[in-house]
Amino acid sequence: GVALAFGLTVLTGAYALGPISGGHFNPAVSLGLTVAGRFSSSRLPGYVIVQVLGAAAAAAVLYLIATGKSGAQIGGFATNGYGEHSPGGYSMDAALLTEVVLTAVFLVVILGATARRSAAGFGALAIGLCLTLIHLISIPVTNTSVNPARSTGVALFGPAYAASELWLFWAAPLAGAVIGALVWRLVLAGRDD
């Protein structure tokens, strides 16, 4: 259910907001698109700021809803973690590798699904389904980031450890995005992409 919620949210958000903003909800994706030559580097800082502010606002709404019941316990509040804070007890190295690889794959899917030669109108569907798969794979490992803004938003309202481990959920997705963009640009892209 959680994996579908993330995937369907991105899918519907991309269709609804794609024509306005390009459907950028993730600093790692925006960075990857910049590296791939599909997004202006001058627009990147503003997008990242708005993405983080949007994630913080969304987390605040979820926090208010979650605590709107007498005796409510928010638990980990869907924060990301490794070691003792990993849902499955995975090490920092396993968390780092998972987040780098899955973010790289996410970027390859995004770049492929939105390439000029791809089927028009289906990009958001491929992207949303890919994000669903990513969550199915990595929820047990890190609670799934692949999005530094998402990780930051919930860390603001979650347990104290979330802020101390947040560095990994910025570093790994950003590194994965660059890797995915370079793989696409240097190996997979056609002349018209």
PDB file of C-alpha atoms in Angstrom:
ATOM      1  CA  GLY A   1       0.000   0.000   0.000  1.00  0.00           C
ATOM      2  CA  VAL A   2       2.753   2.468   0.870  1.00  0.00           C
ATOM      3  CA  ALA A   3       4.616   1.687  -2.356  1.00  0.00           C
ATOM      4  CA  LEU A   4       1.458   2.262  -4.398  1.00  0.00           C
ATOM      5  CA  ALA A   5       0.736   5.503  -2.548  1.00  0.00           C
ATOM      6  CA  PHE A   6       4.128   6.929  -3.493  1.00  0.00           C
ATOM      7  CA  GLY A   7       3.954   5.696  -7.077  1.00  0.00           C
ATOM      8  CA  LEU A   8       0.398   6.865  -7.701  1.00  0.00           C
ATOM      9  CA  THR A   9       1.117  10.242  -6.112  1.00  0.00           C
ATOM     10  CA  VAL A  10       4.030  10.858  -8.459  1.00  0.00           C
ATOM     11  CA  LEU A  11       2.058   9.516 -11.428  1.00  0.00           C
ATOM     12  CA  THR A  12      -0.918  11.805 -10.839  1.00  0.00           C
ATOM     13  CA  GLY A  13       1.275  14.730  -9.846  1.00  0.00           C
ATOM     14  CA  ALA A  14       3.327  14.392 -13.021  1.00  0.00           C
ATOM     15  CA  TYR A  15       0.216  14.405 -15.203  1.00  0.00           C
ATOM     16  CA  ALA A  16      -1.325  17.321 -13.283  1.00  0.00           C
ATOM     17  CA  LEU A  17       1.738  19.503 -12.749  1.00  0.00           C
ATOM     18  CA  GLY A  18       4.054  18.343 -15.516  1.00  0.00           C
ATOM     19  CA  PRO A  19       2.770  20.981 -17.943  1.00  0.00           C
ATOM     20  CA  ILE A  20       3.437  23.694 -15.353  1.00  0.00           C
ATOM     21  CA  SER A  21       6.751  22.736 -13.732  1.00  0.00           C
ATOM     22  CA  GLY A  22       7.947  19.656 -15.570  1.00  0.00           C
ATOM     23  CA  GLY A  23       6.661  17.554 -12.677  1.00  0.00           C
ATOM     24  CA  HIS A  24       9.777  18.039 -10.573  1.00  0.00           C
ATOM     25  CA  PHE A  25       9.161  16.925  -6.975  1.00  0.00           C
ATOM     26  CA  ASN A  26      12.645  15.638  -6.205  1.00  0.00           C
ATOM     27  CA  PRO A  27      16.008  17.441  -6.005  1.00  0.00           C
ATOM     28  CA  ALA A  28      17.820  14.299  -7.174  1.00  0.00           C
ATOM     29  CA  VAL A  29      15.657  14.115 -10.301  1.00  0.00           C
ATOM     30  CA  SER A  30      16.152  17.808 -11.033  1.00  0.00           C
ATOM     31  CA  LEU A  31      19.921  17.388 -10.626  1.00  0.00           C
ATOM     32  CA  GLY A  32      19.904  14.307 -12.861  1.00  0.00           C
ATOM     33  CA  LEU A  33      17.943  16.121 -15.541  1.00  0.00           C
ATOM     34  CA  THR A  34      20.448  18.968 -15.349  1.00  0.00           C
ATOM     35  CA  VAL A  35      23.391  16.578 -15.772  1.00  0.00           C
ATOM     36  CA  ALA A  36      21.581  14.918 -18.693  1.00  0.00           C
ATOM     37  CA  GLY A  37      21.162  18.300 -20.387  1.00  0.00           C
ATOM     38  CA  ARG A  38      17.384  18.376 -20.028  1.00  0.00           C
ATOM     39  CA  PHE A  39      17.085  21.097 -17.379  1.00  0.00           C
ATOM     40  CA  SER A  40      18.736  24.470 -16.963  1.00  0.00           C
ATOM     41  CA  SER A  41      21.335  24.640 -14.193  1.00  0.00           C
ATOM     42  CA  SER A  42      20.282  28.227 -13.471  1.00  0.00           C
ATOM     43  CA  ARG A  43      16.813  26.987 -12.448  1.00  0.00           C
ATOM     44  CA  LEU A  44      18.095  24.148 -10.248  1.00  0.00           C
ATOM     45  CA  PRO A  45      18.607  26.051  -6.933  1.00  0.00           C
ATOM     46  CA  GLY A  46      15.110  27.543  -7.005  1.00  0.00           C
ATOM     47  CA  TYR A  47      13.535  24.188  -7.763  1.00  0.00           C
ATOM     48  CA  VAL A  48      15.427  22.476  -4.932  1.00  0.00           C
ATOM     49  CA  ILE A  49      14.354  25.146  -2.439  1.00  0.00           C
ATOM     50  CA  VAL A  50      10.701  24.860  -3.464  1.00  0.00           C
ATOM     51  CA  GLN A  51      10.865  21.043  -3.415  1.00  0.00           C
ATOM     52  CA  VAL A  52      12.184  21.037   0.151  1.00  0.00           C
ATOM     53  CA  LEU A  53       9.637  23.649   1.267  1.00  0.00           C
ATOM     54  CA  GLY A  54       6.845  21.635  -0.381  1.00  0.00           C
ATOM     55  CA  ALA A  55       7.996  18.448   1.331  1.00  0.00           C
ATOM     56  CA  ALA A  56       8.136  20.235   4.682  1.00  0.00           C
ATOM     57  CA  ALA A  57       4.619  21.609   4.187  1.00  0.00           C
ATOM     58  CA  ALA A  58       3.312  18.165   3.196  1.00  0.00           C
ATOM     59  CA  ALA A  59       4.980  16.584   6.227  1.00  0.00           C
ATOM     60  CA  ALA A  60       3.431  19.264   8.459  1.00  0.00           C
ATOM     61  CA  VAL A  61      -0.032  18.443   7.097  1.00  0.00           C
ATOM     62  CA  LEU A  62       0.547  14.718   7.639  1.00  0.00           C
ATOM     63  CA  TYR A  63       1.850  15.394  11.154  1.00  0.00           C
ATOM     64  CA  LEU A  64      -1.240  17.437  12.038  1.00  0.00           C
ATOM     65  CA  ILE A  65      -3.488  14.674  10.726  1.00  0.00           C
ATOM     66  CA  ALA A  66      -1.514  11.897  12.440  1.00  0.00           C
ATOM     67  CA  THR A  67      -1.560  13.693  15.794  1.00  0.00           C
ATOM     68  CA  GLY A  68      -5.193  14.756  15.474  1.00  0.00           C
ATOM     69  CA  LYS A  69      -6.373  11.801  17.492  1.00  0.00           C
ATOM     70  CA  SER A  70      -6.188  11.557  21.266  1.00  0.00           C
ATOM     71  CA  GLY A  71      -3.199   9.429  22.316  1.00  0.00           C
ATOM     72  CA  ALA A  72      -1.754   9.299  18.804  1.00  0.00           C
ATOM     73  CA  GLN A  73       1.742   7.884  18.394  1.00  0.00           C
ATOM     74  CA  ILE A  74       3.555   8.813  15.193  1.00  0.00           C
ATOM     75  CA  GLY A  75       6.379   6.306  15.635  1.00  0.00           C
ATOM     76  CA  GLY A  76       9.112   6.727  13.034  1.00  0.00           C
ATOM     77  CA  PHE A  77       6.880   8.949  10.854  1.00  0.00           C
ATOM     78  CA  ALA A  78       8.192   7.254   7.681  1.00  0.00           C
ATOM     79  CA  THR A  79      11.668   8.657   8.241  1.00  0.00           C
ATOM     80  CA  ASN A  80      14.637   7.044   6.571  1.00  0.00           C
ATOM     81  CA  GLY A  81      17.350   5.227   8.453  1.00  0.00           C
ATOM     82  CA  TYR A  82      20.117   2.678   8.460  1.00  0.00           C
ATOM     83  CA  GLY A  83      21.600   0.313  11.024  1.00  0.00           C
ATOM     84  CA  GLU A  84      19.275   0.137  14.009  1.00  0.00           C
ATOM     85  CA  HIS A  85      16.935   2.621  12.292  1.00  0.00           C
ATOM     86  CA  SER A  86      16.591   0.558   9.113  1.00  0.00           C
ATOM     87  CA  PRO A  87      13.269  -1.309   9.044  1.00  0.00           C
ATOM     88  CA  GLY A  88      15.182  -4.527   8.316  1.00  0.00           C
ATOM     89  CA  GLY A  89      18.361  -3.694  10.251  1.00  0.00           C
ATOM     90  CA  TYR A  90      20.461  -3.038   7.122  1.00  0.00           C
ATOM     91  CA  SER A  91      23.888  -1.429   7.495  1.00  0.00           C
ATOM     92  CA  MET A  92      24.847   2.069   6.405  1.00  0.00           C
ATOM     93  CA  ASP A  93      26.764   0.589   3.443  1.00  0.00           C
ATOM     94  CA  ALA A  94      23.720  -1.410   2.324  1.00  0.00           C
ATOM     95  CA  ALA A  95      21.515   1.671   2.673  1.00  0.00           C
ATOM     96  CA  LEU A  96      23.961   3.809   0.703  1.00  0.00           C
ATOM     97  CA  LEU A  97      24.263   1.276  -2.112  1.00  0.00           C
ATOM     98  CA  THR A  98      20.491   0.737  -2.263  1.00  0.00           C
ATOM     99  CA  GLU A  99      19.734   4.441  -2.497  1.00  0.00           C
ATOM    100  CA  VAL A 100      22.462   5.134  -5.089  1.00  0.00           C
ATOM    101  CA  VAL A 101      21.514   2.230  -7.366  1.00  0.00           C
ATOM    102  CA  LEU A 102      17.753   2.735  -7.174  1.00  0.00           C
ATOM    103  CA  THR A 103      18.013   6.479  -7.757  1.00  0.00           C
ATOM    104  CA  ALA A 104      20.254   5.823 -10.775  1.00  0.00           C
ATOM    105  CA  VAL A 105      17.682   3.371 -12.141  1.00  0.00           C
ATOM    106  CA  PHE A 106      14.918   5.907 -11.472  1.00  0.00           C
ATOM    107  CA  LEU A 107      16.774   8.526 -13.508  1.00  0.00           C
ATOM    108  CA  VAL A 108      17.321   6.133 -16.407  1.00  0.00           C
ATOM    109  CA  VAL A 109      13.592   5.339 -16.431  1.00  0.00           C
ATOM    110  CA  ILE A 110      12.651   9.030 -16.244  1.00  0.00           C
ATOM    111  CA  LEU A 111      15.024   9.966 -19.045  1.00  0.00           C
ATOM    112  CA  GLY A 112      13.903   7.049 -21.196  1.00  0.00           C
ATOM    113  CA  ALA A 113      10.198   7.573 -20.565  1.00  0.00           C
ATOM    114  CA  THR A 114      10.447  11.270 -21.430  1.00  0.00           C
ATOM    115  CA  ALA A 115      12.788  10.982 -24.406  1.00  0.00           C
ATOM    116  CA  ARG A 116      11.515  12.403 -27.694  1.00  0.00           C
ATOM    117  CA  ARG A 117      11.364   8.943 -29.242  1.00  0.00           C
ATOM    118  CA  SER A 118       9.321   7.442 -26.375  1.00  0.00           C
ATOM    119  CA  ALA A 119       5.557   6.947 -26.580  1.00  0.00           C
ATOM    120  CA  ALA A 120       3.911  10.322 -26.065  1.00  0.00           C
ATOM    121  CA  GLY A 121       1.761  10.713 -22.975  1.00  0.00           C
ATOM    122  CA  PHE A 122       2.936   7.612 -21.118  1.00  0.00           C
ATOM    123  CA  GLY A 123       6.009   8.972 -19.305  1.00  0.00           C
ATOM    124  CA  ALA A 124       4.249   9.625 -16.010  1.00  0.00           C
ATOM    125  CA  LEU A 125       2.850   6.095 -15.998  1.00  0.00           C
ATOM    126  CA  ALA A 126       6.301   4.526 -16.379  1.00  0.00           C
ATOM    127  CA  ILE A 127       7.768   6.890 -13.787  1.00  0.00           C
ATOM    128  CA  GLY A 128       5.011   6.231 -11.220  1.00  0.00           C
ATOM    129  CA  LEU A 129       5.232   2.464 -11.670  1.00  0.00           C
ATOM    130  CA  CYS A 130       9.023   2.588 -11.386  1.00  0.00           C
ATOM    131  CA  LEU A 131       8.735   4.498  -8.111  1.00  0.00           C
ATOM    132  CA  THR A 132       6.282   1.870  -6.857  1.00  0.00           C
ATOM    133  CA  LEU A 133       8.813  -0.875  -7.642  1.00  0.00           C
ATOM    134  CA  ILE A 134      11.596   1.091  -5.973  1.00  0.00           C
ATOM    135  CA  HIS A 135       9.525   1.321  -2.794  1.00  0.00           C
ATOM    136  CA  LEU A 136       8.691  -2.377  -2.880  1.00  0.00           C
ATOM    137  CA  ILE A 137      12.420  -3.122  -3.031  1.00  0.00           C
ATOM    138  CA  SER A 138      13.785  -0.589  -0.574  1.00  0.00           C
ATOM    139  CA  ILE A 139      11.200   0.003   2.153  1.00  0.00           C
ATOM    140  CA  PRO A 140      12.744  -2.870   4.173  1.00  0.00           C
ATOM    141  CA  VAL A 141      16.231  -1.419   3.708  1.00  0.00           C
ATOM    142  CA  THR A 142      15.884   2.347   4.290  1.00  0.00           C
ATOM    143  CA  ASN A 143      12.157   3.116   4.288  1.00  0.00           C
ATOM    144  CA  THR A 144      12.935   4.440   0.779  1.00  0.00           C
ATOM    145  CA  SER A 145      14.206   7.882   0.032  1.00  0.00           C
ATOM    146  CA  VAL A 146      15.431   8.375  -3.558  1.00  0.00           C
ATOM    147  CA  ASN A 147      14.166  11.898  -2.847  1.00  0.00           C
ATOM    148  CA  PRO A 148      16.120  14.183  -0.489  1.00  0.00           C
ATOM    149  CA  ALA A 149      13.169  16.577  -0.135  1.00  0.00           C
ATOM    150  CA  ARG A 150      10.844  13.775   0.990  1.00  0.00           C
ATOM    151  CA  SER A 151      13.450  12.621   3.512  1.00  0.00           C
ATOM    152  CA  THR A 152      13.947  16.148   4.843  1.00  0.00           C
ATOM    153  CA  GLY A 153      10.236  16.872   5.226  1.00  0.00           C
ATOM    154  CA  VAL A 154       9.496  13.909   7.479  1.00  0.00           C
ATOM    155  CA  ALA A 155      12.805  14.279   9.366  1.00  0.00           C
ATOM    156  CA  LEU A 156      11.589  17.666  10.598  1.00  0.00           C
ATOM    157  CA  PHE A 157       8.707  15.981  12.442  1.00  0.00           C
ATOM    158  CA  GLY A 158      10.071  12.517  13.125  1.00  0.00           C
ATOM    159  CA  PRO A 159      12.366  11.101  15.787  1.00  0.00           C
ATOM    160  CA  ALA A 160      15.676  12.846  16.548  1.00  0.00           C
ATOM    161  CA  TYR A 161      17.828  10.203  14.848  1.00  0.00           C
ATOM    162  CA  ALA A 162      16.288  11.074  11.466  1.00  0.00           C
ATOM    163  CA  ALA A 163      18.095  14.411  11.295  1.00  0.00           C
ATOM    164  CA  SER A 164      21.458  12.855  12.174  1.00  0.00           C
ATOM    165  CA  GLU A 165      21.111  10.262   9.393  1.00  0.00           C
ATOM    166  CA  LEU A 166      19.656  12.664   6.830  1.00  0.00           C
ATOM    167  CA  TRP A 167      23.064  13.246   5.200  1.00  0.00           C
ATOM    168  CA  LEU A 168      22.924   9.777   3.612  1.00  0.00           C
ATOM    169  CA  PHE A 169      19.495  10.468   2.135  1.00  0.00           C
ATOM    170  CA  TRP A 170      20.850  13.557   0.408  1.00  0.00           C
ATOM    171  CA  ALA A 171      24.241  12.174  -0.621  1.00  0.00           C
ATOM    172  CA  ALA A 172      23.104   8.810  -1.996  1.00  0.00           C
ATOM    173  CA  PRO A 173      20.167  10.003  -4.133  1.00  0.00           C
ATOM    174  CA  LEU A 174      22.181  12.918  -5.527  1.00  0.00           C
ATOM    175  CA  ALA A 175      25.077  10.602  -6.409  1.00  0.00           C
ATOM    176  CA  GLY A 176      22.673   8.065  -7.906  1.00  0.00           C
ATOM    177  CA  ALA A 177      21.005  10.773  -9.982  1.00  0.00           C
ATOM    178  CA  VAL A 178      24.325  11.877 -11.444  1.00  0.00           C
ATOM    179  CA  ILE A 179      25.276   8.262 -12.212  1.00  0.00           C
ATOM    180  CA  GLY A 180      21.916   7.547 -13.850  1.00  0.00           C
ATOM    181  CA  ALA A 181      22.077  10.746 -15.907  1.00  0.00           C
ATOM    182  CA  LEU A 182      25.609   9.972 -17.082  1.00  0.00           C
ATOM    183  CA  VAL A 183      24.688   6.394 -18.002  1.00  0.00           C
ATOM    184  CA  TRP A 184      21.747   7.727 -19.983  1.00  0.00           C
ATOM    185  CA  ARG A 185      23.696  10.531 -21.642  1.00  0.00           C
ATOM    186  CA  LEU A 186      26.836   8.545 -22.477  1.00  0.00           C
ATOM    187  CA  VAL A 187      25.419   5.088 -23.210  1.00  0.00           C
ATOM    188  CA  LEU A 188      21.662   5.034 -23.792  1.00  0.00           C
ATOM    189  CA  ALA A 189      20.578   8.356 -25.282  1.00  0.00           C
ATOM    190  CA  GLY A 190      19.876   8.641 -28.959  1.00  0.00           C
ATOM    191  CA  ARG A 191      20.908  11.594 -31.090  1.00  0.00           C
ATOM    192  CA  ASP A 192      17.539  13.278 -30.608  1.00  0.00           C
ATOM    193  CA  ASP A 193      17.329  13.053 -26.798  1.00  0.00           C
TER     194      ASP A 193
END
